[in-house]
PDB file of C-alpha atoms and ligand atoms in Angstrom:
ATOM      1  CA  MET A   1     203.179  51.480  85.053  1.00  0.00           C
ATOM      2  CA  SER A   2     204.068  50.624  81.778  1.00  0.00           C
ATOM      3  CA  GLN A   3     206.934  52.325  80.005  1.00  0.00           C
ATOM      4  CA  LYS A   4     208.248  53.355  77.158  1.00  0.00           C
ATOM      5  CA  SER A   5     210.137  51.910  74.683  1.00  0.00           C
ATOM      6  CA  LEU A   6     213.353  53.373  73.962  1.00  0.00           C
ATOM      7  CA  PHE A   7     212.828  51.999  70.351  1.00  0.00           C
ATOM      8  CA  PRO A   8     208.923  53.426  68.287  1.00  0.00           C
ATOM      9  CA  GLY A   9     210.777  52.805  65.473  1.00  0.00           C
ATOM     10  CA  VAL A  10     211.912  50.149  62.972  1.00  0.00           C
ATOM     11  CA  ALA A  11     214.927  48.140  63.855  1.00  0.00           C
ATOM     12  CA  VAL A  12     216.541  46.275  60.681  1.00  0.00           C
ATOM     13  CA  VAL A  13     219.160  44.557  61.066  1.00  0.00           C
ATOM     14  CA  THR A  14     221.317  42.276  58.785  1.00  0.00           C
ATOM     15  CA  GLY A  15     224.063  38.918  59.112  1.00  0.00           C
ATOM     16  CA  ALA A  16     220.252  38.476  61.805  1.00  0.00           C
ATOM     17  CA  GLY A  17     220.652  34.621  60.851  1.00  0.00           C
ATOM     18  CA  GLY A  18     221.553  31.917  63.797  1.00  0.00           C
ATOM     19  CA  THR A  19     223.389  32.864  67.685  1.00  0.00           C
ATOM     20  CA  GLY A  20     225.499  34.566  66.532  1.00  0.00           C
ATOM     21  CA  ILE A  21     225.888  38.855  67.422  1.00  0.00           C
ATOM     22  CA  GLY A  22     222.720  39.766  64.705  1.00  0.00           C
ATOM     23  CA  ALA A  23     220.472  37.267  66.529  1.00  0.00           C
ATOM     24  CA  ALA A  24     221.158  38.647  69.672  1.00  0.00           C
ATOM     25  CA  THR A  25     220.725  42.191  68.207  1.00  0.00           C
ATOM     26  CA  ALA A  26     217.248  41.720  66.690  1.00  0.00           C
ATOM     27  CA  LYS A  27     215.758  39.954  69.445  1.00  0.00           C
ATOM     28  CA  ALA A  28     217.659  42.374  72.519  1.00  0.00           C
ATOM     29  CA  PHE A  29     215.372  45.129  69.509  1.00  0.00           C
ATOM     30  CA  ALA A  30     212.750  42.646  70.316  1.00  0.00           C
ATOM     31  CA  ALA A  31     212.982  42.243  74.243  1.00  0.00           C
ATOM     32  CA  ALA A  32     213.958  46.266  74.695  1.00  0.00           C
ATOM     33  CA  GLY A  33     210.159  46.940  73.338  1.00  0.00           C
ATOM     34  CA  CYS A  34     210.366  47.421  69.657  1.00  0.00           C
ATOM     35  CA  LYS A  35     207.648  46.023  67.754  1.00  0.00           C
ATOM     36  CA  ARG A  36     208.373  46.876  63.863  1.00  0.00           C
ATOM     37  CA  ILE A  37     212.089  44.459  63.021  1.00  0.00           C
ATOM     38  CA  ALA A  38     213.189  43.922  59.440  1.00  0.00           C
ATOM     39  CA  ILE A  39     215.760  40.646  59.632  1.00  0.00           C
ATOM     40  CA  THR A  40     217.818  39.136  57.017  1.00  0.00           C
ATOM     41  CA  ASP A  41     220.382  36.584  55.886  1.00  0.00           C
ATOM     42  CA  LEU A  42     222.160  34.918  53.792  1.00  0.00           C
ATOM     43  CA  ASN A  43     221.285  31.297  55.950  1.00  0.00           C
ATOM     44  CA  GLU A  44     217.502  31.277  55.283  1.00  0.00           C
ATOM     45  CA  ALA A  45     217.380  28.326  58.025  1.00  0.00           C
ATOM     46  CA  SER A  46     219.301  30.522  60.534  1.00  0.00           C
ATOM     47  CA  LEU A  47     217.148  33.954  59.602  1.00  0.00           C
ATOM     48  CA  GLN A  48     214.295  31.812  60.891  1.00  0.00           C
ATOM     49  CA  GLN A  49     215.313  30.118  63.409  1.00  0.00           C
ATOM     50  CA  THR A  50     215.544  33.573  65.045  1.00  0.00           C
ATOM     51  CA  ALA A  51     212.243  35.061  63.710  1.00  0.00           C
ATOM     52  CA  ASP A  52     210.668  32.473  65.189  1.00  0.00           C
ATOM     53  CA  ALA A  53     212.577  32.297  69.054  1.00  0.00           C
ATOM     54  CA  ILE A  54     211.206  36.479  68.300  1.00  0.00           C
ATOM     55  CA  LEU A  55     207.601  35.932  67.454  1.00  0.00           C
ATOM     56  CA  SER A  56     207.673  33.037  70.590  1.00  0.00           C
ATOM     57  CA  ALA A  57     208.938  35.467  73.130  1.00  0.00           C
ATOM     58  CA  TYR A  58     207.152  38.740  71.870  1.00  0.00           C
ATOM     59  CA  PRO A  59     204.198  37.522  69.465  1.00  0.00           C
ATOM     60  CA  GLU A  60     202.578  40.798  68.868  1.00  0.00           C
ATOM     61  CA  THR A  61     206.218  41.998  66.707  1.00  0.00           C
ATOM     62  CA  GLN A  62     205.606  43.075  63.006  1.00  0.00           C
ATOM     63  CA  LEU A  63     208.557  41.238  61.749  1.00  0.00           C
ATOM     64  CA  VAL A  64     209.947  41.562  57.940  1.00  0.00           C
ATOM     65  CA  VAL A  65     211.901  38.470  57.609  1.00  0.00           C
ATOM     66  CA  ARG A  66     213.937  37.931  54.065  1.00  0.00           C
ATOM     67  CA  PRO A  67     216.721  35.720  53.442  1.00  0.00           C
ATOM     68  CA  GLY A  68     219.415  37.215  51.210  1.00  0.00           C
ATOM     69  CA  ASN A  69     222.750  38.076  49.888  1.00  0.00           C
ATOM     70  CA  ILE A  70     223.894  41.537  51.230  1.00  0.00           C
ATOM     71  CA  ALA A  71     226.517  41.881  48.568  1.00  0.00           C
ATOM     72  CA  ASP A  72     224.202  42.264  46.015  1.00  0.00           C
ATOM     73  CA  GLU A  73     222.834  45.298  45.377  1.00  0.00           C
ATOM     74  CA  THR A  74     219.164  44.361  43.875  1.00  0.00           C
ATOM     75  CA  PHE A  75     218.442  42.237  46.673  1.00  0.00           C
ATOM     76  CA  VAL A  76     219.875  44.981  49.540  1.00  0.00           C
ATOM     77  CA  GLU A  77     217.496  47.347  47.273  1.00  0.00           C
ATOM     78  CA  SER A  78     214.499  45.081  47.419  1.00  0.00           C
ATOM     79  CA  PHE A  79     215.117  44.476  51.131  1.00  0.00           C
ATOM     80  CA  MET A  80     214.953  47.796  52.558  1.00  0.00           C
ATOM     81  CA  GLN A  81     211.904  48.537  49.897  1.00  0.00           C
ATOM     82  CA  GLY A  82     210.262  46.116  51.174  1.00  0.00           C
ATOM     83  CA  ALA A  83     211.231  46.862  54.589  1.00  0.00           C
ATOM     84  CA  ILE A  84     210.030  50.352  54.217  1.00  0.00           C
ATOM     85  CA  LEU A  85     207.149  48.731  52.627  1.00  0.00           C
ATOM     86  CA  MET A  86     205.463  46.289  55.184  1.00  0.00           C
ATOM     87  CA  LEU A  87     206.900  48.749  58.396  1.00  0.00           C
ATOM     88  CA  GLY A  88     206.829  52.009  56.987  1.00  0.00           C
ATOM     89  CA  ARG A  89     210.314  53.735  57.569  1.00  0.00           C
ATOM     90  CA  ILE A  90     213.848  52.646  58.944  1.00  0.00           C
ATOM     91  CA  ASP A  91     214.722  54.252  62.536  1.00  0.00           C
ATOM     92  CA  TYR A  92     217.964  52.002  63.659  1.00  0.00           C
ATOM     93  CA  ALA A  93     219.972  49.957  61.533  1.00  0.00           C
ATOM     94  CA  VAL A  94     222.539  46.848  62.063  1.00  0.00           C
ATOM     95  CA  ASN A  95     224.540  46.372  59.757  1.00  0.00           C
ATOM     96  CA  CYS A  96     225.913  42.931  60.980  1.00  0.00           C
ATOM     97  CA  ALA A  97     226.793  40.867  58.179  1.00  0.00           C
ATOM     98  CA  GLY A  98     230.393  39.333  57.285  1.00  0.00           C
ATOM     99  CA  ILE A  99     232.432  37.089  56.770  1.00  0.00           C
ATOM    100  CA  LEU A 100     235.836  35.631  58.591  1.00  0.00           C
ATOM    101  CA  GLY A 101     237.428  34.155  56.031  1.00  0.00           C
ATOM    102  CA  GLY A 102     241.630  34.696  56.078  1.00  0.00           C
ATOM    103  CA  GLY A 103     244.482  32.556  57.472  1.00  0.00           C
ATOM    104  CA  GLN A 104     246.675  33.359  55.580  1.00  0.00           C
ATOM    105  CA  ARG A 105     248.933  36.531  54.740  1.00  0.00           C
ATOM    106  CA  SER A 106     249.332  38.345  51.822  1.00  0.00           C
ATOM    107  CA  THR A 107     251.134  36.198  49.796  1.00  0.00           C
ATOM    108  CA  GLU A 108     248.685  33.449  50.274  1.00  0.00           C
ATOM    109  CA  THR A 109     246.297  35.096  49.761  1.00  0.00           C
ATOM    110  CA  THR A 110     243.903  35.332  45.887  1.00  0.00           C
ATOM    111  CA  ALA A 111     242.528  38.219  44.442  1.00  0.00           C
ATOM    112  CA  GLU A 112     239.360  35.842  44.778  1.00  0.00           C
ATOM    113  CA  SER A 113     239.312  35.592  48.547  1.00  0.00           C
ATOM    114  CA  PHE A 114     240.471  39.535  49.304  1.00  0.00           C
ATOM    115  CA  ASP A 115     237.493  40.326  46.696  1.00  0.00           C
ATOM    116  CA  ARG A 116     235.228  38.152  48.429  1.00  0.00           C
ATOM    117  CA  ILE A 117     236.010  39.143  51.552  1.00  0.00           C
ATOM    118  CA  ASN A 118     235.620  43.011  51.025  1.00  0.00           C
ATOM    119  CA  ASP A 119     232.175  42.375  49.097  1.00  0.00           C
ATOM    120  CA  VAL A 120     230.540  41.383  52.379  1.00  0.00           C
ATOM    121  CA  ASN A 121     232.519  43.287  55.216  1.00  0.00           C
ATOM    122  CA  TYR A 122     232.923  45.921  52.997  1.00  0.00           C
ATOM    123  CA  ARG A 123     231.003  46.842  49.722  1.00  0.00           C
ATOM    124  CA  GLY A 124     228.516  45.145  51.166  1.00  0.00           C
ATOM    125  CA  CYS A 125     228.016  47.382  54.309  1.00  0.00           C
ATOM    126  CA  TRP A 126     228.382  49.898  51.923  1.00  0.00           C
ATOM    127  CA  LEU A 127     225.122  48.906  50.324  1.00  0.00           C
ATOM    128  CA  CYS A 128     222.990  48.469  53.479  1.00  0.00           C
ATOM    129  CA  SER A 129     223.451  51.832  54.642  1.00  0.00           C
ATOM    130  CA  ARG A 130     224.065  53.831  51.117  1.00  0.00           C
ATOM    131  CA  ALA A 131     219.904  52.479  51.206  1.00  0.00           C
ATOM    132  CA  GLU A 132     219.199  52.838  54.696  1.00  0.00           C
ATOM    133  CA  LEU A 133     220.497  56.433  54.835  1.00  0.00           C
ATOM    134  CA  LYS A 134     218.068  57.025  51.525  1.00  0.00           C
ATOM    135  CA  GLN A 135     214.839  56.187  53.689  1.00  0.00           C
ATOM    136  CA  MET A 136     216.228  57.848  56.162  1.00  0.00           C
ATOM    137  CA  LEU A 137     216.678  61.128  54.815  1.00  0.00           C
ATOM    138  CA  LYS A 138     212.936  61.184  52.959  1.00  0.00           C
ATOM    139  CA  GLN A 139     211.286  60.486  56.635  1.00  0.00           C
ATOM    140  CA  ASP A 140     210.461  62.478  59.089  1.00  0.00           C
ATOM    141  CA  PRO A 141     212.257  62.253  62.831  1.00  0.00           C
ATOM    142  CA  LEU A 142     210.850  60.642  66.080  1.00  0.00           C
ATOM    143  CA  PRO A 143     210.703  62.472  68.956  1.00  0.00           C
ATOM    144  CA  SER A 144     213.599  61.517  71.582  1.00  0.00           C
ATOM    145  CA  HIS A 145     213.171  60.170  74.757  1.00  0.00           C
ATOM    146  CA  ASP A 146     214.042  62.856  76.103  1.00  0.00           C
ATOM    147  CA  PRO A 147     211.866  66.228  75.533  1.00  0.00           C
ATOM    148  CA  ASP A 148     215.090  68.321  75.946  1.00  0.00           C
ATOM    149  CA  ARG A 149     217.457  66.256  73.104  1.00  0.00           C
ATOM    150  CA  GLU A 150     216.533  66.896  69.282  1.00  0.00           C
ATOM    151  CA  PRO A 151     214.688  64.192  67.441  1.00  0.00           C
ATOM    152  CA  GLN A 152     216.269  61.689  66.027  1.00  0.00           C
ATOM    153  CA  ARG A 153     215.864  60.773  62.043  1.00  0.00           C
ATOM    154  CA  GLY A 154     217.470  57.732  62.169  1.00  0.00           C
ATOM    155  CA  SER A 155     220.275  55.743  63.412  1.00  0.00           C
ATOM    156  CA  ILE A 156     223.089  53.742  61.501  1.00  0.00           C
ATOM    157  CA  VAL A 157     225.916  51.257  63.528  1.00  0.00           C
ATOM    158  CA  ASN A 158     227.596  49.296  61.190  1.00  0.00           C
ATOM    159  CA  VAL A 159     229.493  46.150  62.642  1.00  0.00           C
ATOM    160  CA  ALA A 160     233.055  46.939  62.717  1.00  0.00           C
ATOM    161  CA  SER A 161     236.103  44.932  64.021  1.00  0.00           C
ATOM    162  CA  GLN A 162     238.401  45.683  66.595  1.00  0.00           C
ATOM    163  CA  LEU A 163     240.749  44.215  63.977  1.00  0.00           C
ATOM    164  CA  GLY A 164     240.110  47.352  62.395  1.00  0.00           C
ATOM    165  CA  ILE A 165     241.743  49.436  64.652  1.00  0.00           C
ATOM    166  CA  VAL A 166     244.845  46.936  65.118  1.00  0.00           C
ATOM    167  CA  GLY A 167     245.976  44.221  63.333  1.00  0.00           C
ATOM    168  CA  ARG A 168     246.467  40.588  63.486  1.00  0.00           C
ATOM    169  CA  PRO A 169     248.669  37.776  61.367  1.00  0.00           C
ATOM    170  CA  GLU A 170     246.997  35.824  58.172  1.00  0.00           C
ATOM    171  CA  ALA A 171     244.065  38.482  58.333  1.00  0.00           C
ATOM    172  CA  PRO A 172     244.998  41.657  56.087  1.00  0.00           C
ATOM    173  CA  ALA A 173     241.859  41.616  53.950  1.00  0.00           C
ATOM    174  CA  TYR A 174     239.909  40.957  56.661  1.00  0.00           C
ATOM    175  CA  CYS A 175     241.341  43.756  58.947  1.00  0.00           C
ATOM    176  CA  GLY A 176     241.506  45.995  56.483  1.00  0.00           C
ATOM    177  CA  SER A 177     237.458  45.313  55.251  1.00  0.00           C
ATOM    178  CA  LYS A 178     237.189  46.373  58.721  1.00  0.00           C
ATOM    179  CA  ALA A 179     239.488  49.324  58.788  1.00  0.00           C
ATOM    180  CA  ALA A 180     237.005  51.128  55.886  1.00  0.00           C
ATOM    181  CA  VAL A 181     233.860  50.418  57.611  1.00  0.00           C
ATOM    182  CA  ILE A 182     235.477  52.873  60.353  1.00  0.00           C
ATOM    183  CA  GLY A 183     235.931  55.362  57.300  1.00  0.00           C
ATOM    184  CA  MET A 184     233.492  55.126  55.943  1.00  0.00           C
ATOM    185  CA  THR A 185     231.310  55.514  59.192  1.00  0.00           C
ATOM    186  CA  ARG A 186     232.955  58.817  60.494  1.00  0.00           C
ATOM    187  CA  SER A 187     232.032  59.730  56.564  1.00  0.00           C
ATOM    188  CA  ASP A 188     228.597  59.321  56.620  1.00  0.00           C
ATOM    189  CA  ALA A 189     229.056  60.618  59.953  1.00  0.00           C
ATOM    190  CA  ILE A 190     229.931  64.201  58.764  1.00  0.00           C
ATOM    191  CA  ASP A 191     227.436  63.969  55.602  1.00  0.00           C
ATOM    192  CA  TYR A 192     223.933  63.476  57.364  1.00  0.00           C
ATOM    193  CA  SER A 193     224.811  65.139  60.897  1.00  0.00           C
ATOM    194  CA  LYS A 194     223.031  68.819  59.553  1.00  0.00           C
ATOM    195  CA  ASP A 195     220.201  65.538  58.169  1.00  0.00           C
ATOM    196  CA  GLY A 196     219.513  64.285  62.320  1.00  0.00           C
ATOM    197  CA  ILE A 197     220.985  60.834  61.215  1.00  0.00           C
ATOM    198  CA  ARG A 198     223.723  59.849  63.591  1.00  0.00           C
ATOM    199  CA  VAL A 199     226.060  57.416  62.237  1.00  0.00           C
ATOM    200  CA  ASN A 200     228.803  55.347  63.992  1.00  0.00           C
ATOM    201  CA  CYS A 201     230.038  51.386  64.301  1.00  0.00           C
ATOM    202  CA  VAL A 202     230.955  48.981  67.088  1.00  0.00           C
ATOM    203  CA  CYS A 203     234.701  46.765  67.114  1.00  0.00           C
ATOM    204  CA  PRO A 204     233.971  43.690  68.607  1.00  0.00           C
ATOM    205  CA  GLY A 205     237.212  41.666  70.107  1.00  0.00           C
ATOM    206  CA  LEU A 206     236.367  37.829  70.327  1.00  0.00           C
ATOM    207  CA  VAL A 207     232.481  36.827  71.090  1.00  0.00           C
ATOM    208  CA  GLU A 208     231.436  32.984  71.162  1.00  0.00           C
ATOM    209  CA  THR A 209     229.397  33.336  68.058  1.00  0.00           C
ATOM    210  CA  PRO A 210     229.068  30.283  65.174  1.00  0.00           C
ATOM    211  CA  MET A 211     232.919  32.524  63.579  1.00  0.00           C
ATOM    212  CA  THR A 212     235.265  31.797  65.892  1.00  0.00           C
ATOM    213  CA  VAL A 213     233.946  29.201  68.140  1.00  0.00           C
ATOM    214  CA  GLN A 214     231.936  26.401  65.145  1.00  0.00           C
ATOM    215  CA  SER A 215     235.011  23.955  65.831  1.00  0.00           C
ATOM    216  CA  GLU A 216     237.572  22.801  68.057  1.00  0.00           C
ATOM    217  CA  GLU A 217     240.212  24.076  65.644  1.00  0.00           C
ATOM    218  CA  SER A 218     238.696  27.682  65.091  1.00  0.00           C
ATOM    219  CA  ARG A 219     238.516  27.544  69.019  1.00  0.00           C
ATOM    220  CA  GLU A 220     242.438  26.896  69.321  1.00  0.00           C
ATOM    221  CA  ARG A 221     243.143  29.217  66.775  1.00  0.00           C
ATOM    222  CA  PHE A 222     241.572  32.039  68.544  1.00  0.00           C
ATOM    223  CA  ARG A 223     242.869  31.298  71.639  1.00  0.00           C
ATOM    224  CA  PRO A 224     245.818  33.356  71.893  1.00  0.00           C
ATOM    225  CA  ALA A 225     243.822  36.354  70.847  1.00  0.00           C
ATOM    226  CA  VAL A 226     242.302  35.779  73.680  1.00  0.00           C
ATOM    227  CA  GLU A 227     245.420  35.836  76.052  1.00  0.00           C
ATOM    228  CA  ILE A 228     245.953  38.948  74.905  1.00  0.00           C
ATOM    229  CA  ALA A 229     243.055  41.016  75.992  1.00  0.00           C
ATOM    230  CA  PRO A 230     243.004  42.181  79.898  1.00  0.00           C
ATOM    231  CA  MET A 231     240.092  40.177  80.205  1.00  0.00           C
ATOM    232  CA  LYS A 232     240.895  37.253  79.129  1.00  0.00           C
ATOM    233  CA  ARG A 233     237.238  35.981  77.895  1.00  0.00           C
ATOM    234  CA  MET A 234     235.374  36.150  74.777  1.00  0.00           C
ATOM    235  CA  GLY A 235     232.803  38.452  74.413  1.00  0.00           C
ATOM    236  CA  LYS A 236     228.846  37.031  74.292  1.00  0.00           C
ATOM    237  CA  PRO A 237     226.950  38.746  71.329  1.00  0.00           C
ATOM    238  CA  ALA A 238     224.178  40.189  74.369  1.00  0.00           C
ATOM    239  CA  GLU A 239     227.220  42.655  74.967  1.00  0.00           C
ATOM    240  CA  ILE A 240     227.652  44.125  71.767  1.00  0.00           C
ATOM    241  CA  ALA A 241     224.027  43.776  70.981  1.00  0.00           C
ATOM    242  CA  ASP A 242     223.409  45.763  74.475  1.00  0.00           C
ATOM    243  CA  SER A 243     226.345  47.721  72.700  1.00  0.00           C
ATOM    244  CA  ILE A 244     224.436  48.785  69.296  1.00  0.00           C
ATOM    245  CA  LEU A 245     220.961  49.289  70.846  1.00  0.00           C
ATOM    246  CA  PHE A 246     222.692  52.497  73.325  1.00  0.00           C
ATOM    247  CA  LEU A 247     224.085  53.223  69.942  1.00  0.00           C
ATOM    248  CA  CYS A 248     220.967  53.545  68.294  1.00  0.00           C
ATOM    249  CA  SER A 249     218.806  54.953  71.063  1.00  0.00           C
ATOM    250  CA  THR A 250     218.172  58.201  70.934  1.00  0.00           C
ATOM    251  CA  GLN A 251     220.294  57.962  74.974  1.00  0.00           C
ATOM    252  CA  ALA A 252     223.149  58.272  72.150  1.00  0.00           C
ATOM    253  CA  SER A 253     222.437  61.762  70.973  1.00  0.00           C
ATOM    254  CA  PHE A 254     225.191  63.060  71.193  1.00  0.00           C
ATOM    255  CA  VAL A 255     227.831  60.322  70.100  1.00  0.00           C
ATOM    256  CA  GLN A 256     228.541  60.869  66.418  1.00  0.00           C
ATOM    257  CA  GLY A 257     231.089  59.116  64.223  1.00  0.00           C
ATOM    258  CA  HIS A 258     232.815  56.691  66.719  1.00  0.00           C
ATOM    259  CA  ALA A 259     233.199  53.246  66.718  1.00  0.00           C
ATOM    260  CA  LEU A 260     232.665  51.699  69.725  1.00  0.00           C
ATOM    261  CA  VAL A 261     235.002  49.355  71.088  1.00  0.00           C
ATOM    262  CA  VAL A 262     233.805  46.416  72.717  1.00  0.00           C
ATOM    263  CA  ASP A 263     236.463  44.330  73.379  1.00  0.00           C
ATOM    264  CA  GLY A 264     238.063  43.386  77.199  1.00  0.00           C
ATOM    265  CA  GLY A 265     240.452  45.669  76.372  1.00  0.00           C
ATOM    266  CA  TYR A 266     242.261  43.555  73.910  1.00  0.00           C
ATOM    267  CA  VAL A 267     243.203  46.561  71.855  1.00  0.00           C
ATOM    268  CA  ILE A 268     244.550  48.605  75.262  1.00  0.00           C
ATOM    269  CA  ASN A 269     247.314  45.603  75.742  1.00  0.00           C
TER     270      ASN A 269
HETATM  271  N1  NAD B 301     232.888  37.101  66.141  1.00  0.00           N
HETATM  272  C1  NAD B 301     233.552  37.948  66.285  1.00  0.00           C
HETATM  273  O1  NAD B 301     234.709  37.643  67.328  1.00  0.00           O
HETATM  274  C2  NAD B 301     233.264  38.734  65.611  1.00  0.00           C
HETATM  275  C3  NAD B 301     234.349  40.377  66.513  1.00  0.00           C
HETATM  276  C4  NAD B 301     234.794  41.181  65.860  1.00  0.00           C
HETATM  277  C5  NAD B 301     233.803  41.620  64.397  1.00  0.00           C
HETATM  278  N2  NAD B 301     232.604  40.617  64.223  1.00  0.00           N
HETATM  279  C6  NAD B 301     231.378  40.647  63.324  1.00  0.00           C
HETATM  280  O2  NAD B 301     230.902  41.046  63.550  1.00  0.00           O
HETATM  281  C7  NAD B 301     229.654  40.901  62.871  1.00  0.00           C
HETATM  282  C8  NAD B 301     228.826  39.403  62.918  1.00  0.00           C
HETATM  283  O3  NAD B 301     228.919  38.508  62.878  1.00  0.00           O
HETATM  284  P1  NAD B 301     229.052  37.130  63.904  1.00  0.00           P
HETATM  285  O4  NAD B 301     230.298  36.937  64.887  1.00  0.00           O
HETATM  286  O5  NAD B 301     227.848  37.380  64.835  1.00  0.00           O
HETATM  287  O6  NAD B 301     229.668  35.291  62.945  1.00  0.00           O
HETATM  288  P2  NAD B 301     228.037  35.015  62.752  1.00  0.00           P
HETATM  289  O7  NAD B 301     228.893  34.314  61.677  1.00  0.00           O
HETATM  290  O8  NAD B 301     227.261  34.552  64.008  1.00  0.00           O
HETATM  291  O9  NAD B 301     227.407  35.797  61.855  1.00  0.00           O
HETATM  292  C9  NAD B 301     227.524  36.739  60.460  1.00  0.00           C
HETATM  293  C10 NAD B 301     226.013  36.271  60.119  1.00  0.00           C
HETATM  294  O10 NAD B 301     226.143  36.690  58.581  1.00  0.00           O
HETATM  295  C11 NAD B 301     225.652  36.316  57.867  1.00  0.00           C
HETATM  296  N3  NAD B 301     226.144  36.594  56.624  1.00  0.00           N
HETATM  297  C12 NAD B 301     227.476  36.132  55.801  1.00  0.00           C
HETATM  298  N4  NAD B 301     227.616  36.920  54.635  1.00  0.00           N
HETATM  299  C13 NAD B 301     226.549  37.240  54.239  1.00  0.00           C
HETATM  300  C14 NAD B 301     225.894  37.924  53.422  1.00  0.00           C
HETATM  301  N5  NAD B 301     226.920  37.991  52.386  1.00  0.00           N
HETATM  302  N6  NAD B 301     224.454  37.933  53.157  1.00  0.00           N
HETATM  303  C15 NAD B 301     223.936  37.973  53.973  1.00  0.00           C
HETATM  304  N7  NAD B 301     224.258  37.263  55.339  1.00  0.00           N
HETATM  305  C16 NAD B 301     225.278  36.869  55.193  1.00  0.00           C
HETATM  306  C17 NAD B 301     225.810  34.830  57.823  1.00  0.00           C
HETATM  307  O11 NAD B 301     224.629  33.886  57.434  1.00  0.00           O
HETATM  308  C18 NAD B 301     225.598  34.625  59.199  1.00  0.00           C
HETATM  309  O12 NAD B 301     224.734  34.393  60.261  1.00  0.00           O
HETATM  310  C19 NAD B 301     230.566  40.247  61.487  1.00  0.00           C
HETATM  311  O13 NAD B 301     230.210  41.586  60.957  1.00  0.00           O
HETATM  312  C20 NAD B 301     231.766  40.393  62.053  1.00  0.00           C
HETATM  313  O14 NAD B 301     232.730  39.957  61.455  1.00  0.00           O
HETATM  314  C21 NAD B 301     232.623  39.352  64.944  1.00  0.00           C
END
């Protein structure tokens, strides 16, 4: 017997190129039966890799693939409008694009480096979620998977970090940018509850992605942090994607403004 998908609507994922959390999330949507997906990333070649992987496994997917910079307001508006034109609406929006930067204390950090990190991680995330909210407000809600629950007009998941909750050495701009995402998520959740829109964020711990394991030097930099978490390992992108899909789905119908920590226990230690 064929089962109905939890994702009958349209998914949008930023930072979806390559082998990181965004790519895993886009693939997870396709695997979960989402038939309409829009993906974007700054890196055109790695974005195409994700598109190829989705289309080879799920050729029936209607996929919008558009590279660009989510820190650029004009691009964000045009990407979202294009996705809406092609796919009709936005139901599950995952704002995942982000950069690490840092490795310096505040006194060694330039204002340019601070601005670059915040432009992508905080302002870029806000630009995307603002565009998604504008569309969600205009569209009719979709029914829940459970007829006893409220329909859902849209669900946004911003990708913050455990470092939005706890500090780490030599990352003031990154930690601040992710704390800002958590604060923005809560404020939007309050404002749009009455419209049937949920806004949550995930706070991943250390995850094996190009951001953390692209070089031996990078692995070394993060090794002490891996040891702090009770589970003493890095997470897999798919483990974060699963938590994102849960928050997007109507199974999370009463979860609002939450910062879901998925970190192998790092922040409890
Ligand atoms: N990997 C981790 O340990 C970890 C932990 C906590 C939070 N995060 C967050 O998860 C998110 C995904 O990171 P990841 O680990 O998958 O890293 P990643 O580098 O694999 O993915 C980030 C993607 O964002 C894209 N990107 C960067 N700047 C962009 C811009 N201006 N416009 C559009 N796309 C842009 C990159 O090209 C890349 O494909 C980020 O927001 C990151 O801060 C990661």
